[in-house]
Amino acid sequence: MGSSASSQKPDKIQEAGKVDYTSMSDEEWKNRLTNEQFYITRQKGTERAFTGEYWNTKTPGSYHCICCDSPLFESSTKFDSGTGWPSYYQPIGNNVKSKIDLSIIFMPRQEVLCAACDAHLGHVFDDGPPPTGKRYCINSASLKLKPK
């Protein structure tokens, strides 16, 4: 065991330092996150507008997933959408994904998730600025800013 020459790995065993975030239980997430972070990222909650830590932040840096530390957005793509949530016109690479959210029947939306750990981040809309025309409306509690 532990030999790098072996090409077979038992199920659920990860490389050193790697965590399989997709198989973590709610209890494991609750131990890693605050109540608000858990509610938003794992239970698809939403913080109230104008209350999150980053809605009005102008600090240069990158915004990472609070759950798995994947880099999600650069501060250079952040803009003031007037909504009370941090908004970005473009994610970093393919580090976020989206899927249809039908939780409000009369208002279908595109949910934004971390591609690495499936954390709920917020929603994306087609009313953002150039060059993408997208507005990634993200909960502050799902992010951590790493200043430059």
Short mmCIF file of C-alpha atoms in Angstrom, two decimals, residues 7-9 13 22-23 29-31 35 51 60 79-80 90-91 94 100 105 108 111 117 120 144:
data_model
loop_
_atom_site.label_atom_id
_atom_site.label_comp_id
_atom_site.label_asym_id
_atom_site.label_seq_id
_atom_site.Cartn_x
_atom_site.Cartn_y
_atom_site.Cartn_z
CA SER A 7 -2.17 1.78 -10.69
CA GLN A 8 -5.16 0.44 -8.76
CA LYS A 9 -6.64 2.39 -5.89
CA ILE A 13 -9.24 6.51 -1.32
CA THR A 22 -18.98 15.13 -3.67
CA SER A 23 -19.19 12.23 -1.20
CA TRP A 29 -20.21 19.83 5.87
CA LYS A 30 -21.81 21.10 9.09
CA ASN A 31 -18.48 20.57 10.87
CA ASN A 35 -24.72 27.59 9.87
CA THR A 51 -26.20 41.95 4.02
CA PRO A 60 -8.58 43.25 -5.76
CA PHE A 79 -19.52 44.90 -11.06
CA ASP A 80 -22.19 46.81 -9.15
CA GLN A 90 -17.53 35.92 -15.99
CA PRO A 91 -16.29 32.97 -13.90
CA ASN A 94 -14.95 26.07 -16.13
CA ILE A 100 -32.09 24.95 -14.46
CA ILE A 105 -42.60 27.82 -10.67
CA PRO A 108 -37.31 29.56 -13.87
CA GLU A 111 -28.61 27.98 -10.62
CA CYS A 117 -18.02 20.34 -4.96
CA HIS A 120 -24.86 26.31 -4.43
CA LYS A 144 -13.96 33.73 0.43
#
